[in-house]
Amino acid sequence: MTKPEIDMTMKLLTEAKKAGQFRAFWKDFNESVNLMASGENRHSVDVVSPPVTKVRSMGIACTFQPLKEGYRSWASGFCVSKAVSGPKLDWGL
């Protein structure tokens, strides 16, 4: 993403949070674990599997739902759908 695209995305996400769409944003692994472990968020959290594993190790029930689109090239919050083929498949590498 370009800097203007990142800025626009953050502006939209911040506005959505202020409107009550999100409970919280977190900056690191521990913040995501603490939010889930506290019970403040009982429905869904957008995280990768390591925080879920940590929460489970604390004896707290936590379900990780894999992406139906698949995980190829997952990094920094983006992923390439398993429906993509040909040259487009390498764009996310």
CSV table of C-alpha atoms in Angstrom, one decimal:
chain,number,residue,atom,x,y,z
A,1,MET,CA,0.0,0.0,0.0
A,2,THR,CA,1.1,3.6,-0.6
A,3,LYS,CA,1.3,6.1,2.2
A,4,PRO,CA,-1.9,7.9,1.0
A,5,GLU,CA,-3.7,4.5,1.0
A,6,ILE,CA,-2.5,3.7,4.5
A,7,ASP,CA,-3.5,7.1,5.7
A,8,MET,CA,-7.0,6.7,4.2
A,9,THR,CA,-7.4,3.3,5.7
A,10,MET,CA,-6.4,4.4,9.1
A,11,LYS,CA,-8.7,7.4,8.9
A,12,LEU,CA,-11.6,5.1,8.0
A,13,LEU,CA,-10.8,2.6,10.7
A,14,THR,CA,-10.4,5.4,13.3
A,15,GLU,CA,-13.8,6.9,12.3
A,16,ALA,CA,-15.4,3.5,12.6
A,17,LYS,CA,-13.9,2.9,16.0
A,18,LYS,CA,-15.2,6.3,17.2
A,19,ALA,CA,-18.6,5.3,15.9
A,20,GLY,CA,-18.5,2.2,18.1
A,21,GLN,CA,-17.7,-0.4,15.4
A,22,PHE,CA,-14.6,-1.7,17.2
A,23,ARG,CA,-13.9,-2.4,20.9
A,24,ALA,CA,-10.2,-1.7,20.6
A,25,PHE,CA,-7.1,-1.6,18.5
A,26,TRP,CA,-4.0,-3.2,20.0
A,27,LYS,CA,-0.3,-2.5,19.3
A,28,ASP,CA,1.3,-5.7,20.3
A,29,PHE,CA,0.9,-9.4,21.2
A,30,ASN,CA,0.3,-8.8,24.9
A,31,GLU,CA,-2.4,-6.2,24.3
A,32,SER,CA,-4.3,-8.6,22.1
A,33,VAL,CA,-3.9,-11.5,24.7
A,34,ASN,CA,-5.0,-9.2,27.6
A,35,LEU,CA,-8.1,-8.0,25.7
A,36,MET,CA,-9.2,-11.6,25.0
A,37,ALA,CA,-8.3,-12.9,28.4
A,38,SER,CA,-10.1,-10.1,30.2
A,39,GLY,CA,-13.4,-11.2,28.8
A,40,GLU,CA,-14.1,-7.7,27.4
A,41,ASN,CA,-14.4,-9.2,23.9
A,42,ARG,CA,-16.4,-12.4,23.8
A,43,HIS,CA,-17.4,-12.5,20.1
A,44,SER,CA,-14.6,-12.0,17.6
A,45,VAL,CA,-11.1,-10.6,17.5
A,46,ASP,CA,-8.9,-10.3,14.4
A,47,VAL,CA,-5.7,-11.9,15.4
A,48,VAL,CA,-3.3,-14.6,14.2
A,49,SER,CA,-3.0,-17.9,16.0
A,50,PRO,CA,-0.2,-17.2,18.6
A,51,PRO,CA,-2.4,-14.9,20.8
A,52,VAL,CA,-5.2,-17.5,20.7
A,53,THR,CA,-2.7,-20.2,21.8
A,54,LYS,CA,-1.6,-18.0,24.7
A,55,VAL,CA,-5.2,-17.4,25.8
A,56,ARG,CA,-5.9,-21.1,25.6
A,57,SER,CA,-2.7,-21.9,27.7
A,58,MET,CA,-4.3,-19.6,30.4
A,59,GLY,CA,-7.2,-22.0,30.6
A,60,ILE,CA,-9.6,-19.7,28.8
A,61,ALA,CA,-11.8,-21.2,26.1
A,62,CYS,CA,-10.9,-19.6,22.7
A,63,THR,CA,-11.8,-20.7,19.2
A,64,PHE,CA,-9.6,-19.8,16.2
A,65,GLN,CA,-11.6,-19.6,13.0
A,66,PRO,CA,-9.3,-20.2,9.9
A,67,LEU,CA,-9.9,-17.9,6.9
A,68,LYS,CA,-12.1,-19.6,4.3
A,69,GLU,CA,-10.1,-17.7,1.7
A,70,GLY,CA,-6.9,-19.4,2.7
A,71,TYR,CA,-3.6,-18.2,4.0
A,72,ARG,CA,-1.2,-17.9,1.0
A,73,SER,CA,1.0,-14.8,1.5
A,74,TRP,CA,-0.7,-13.7,4.7
A,75,ALA,CA,1.3,-10.9,6.2
A,76,SER,CA,0.6,-7.5,7.7
A,77,GLY,CA,-3.1,-7.9,7.6
A,78,PHE,CA,-3.6,-8.9,3.9
A,79,CYS,CA,-4.0,-12.3,2.2
A,80,VAL,CA,-4.5,-13.6,-1.2
A,81,SER,CA,-7.7,-15.5,-1.8
A,82,LYS,CA,-7.4,-19.2,-2.7
A,83,ALA,CA,-9.6,-18.4,-5.7
A,84,VAL,CA,-6.8,-16.4,-7.3
A,85,SER,CA,-4.7,-18.1,-9.9
A,86,GLY,CA,-2.0,-17.4,-12.6
A,87,PRO,CA,0.2,-14.3,-12.4
A,88,LYS,CA,-2.0,-12.6,-9.8
A,89,LEU,CA,-1.2,-15.4,-7.3
A,90,ASP,CA,2.4,-14.0,-7.0
A,91,TRP,CA,1.4,-10.4,-6.4
A,92,GLY,CA,1.2,-11.0,-2.6
A,93,LEU,CA,4.7,-12.5,-2.3
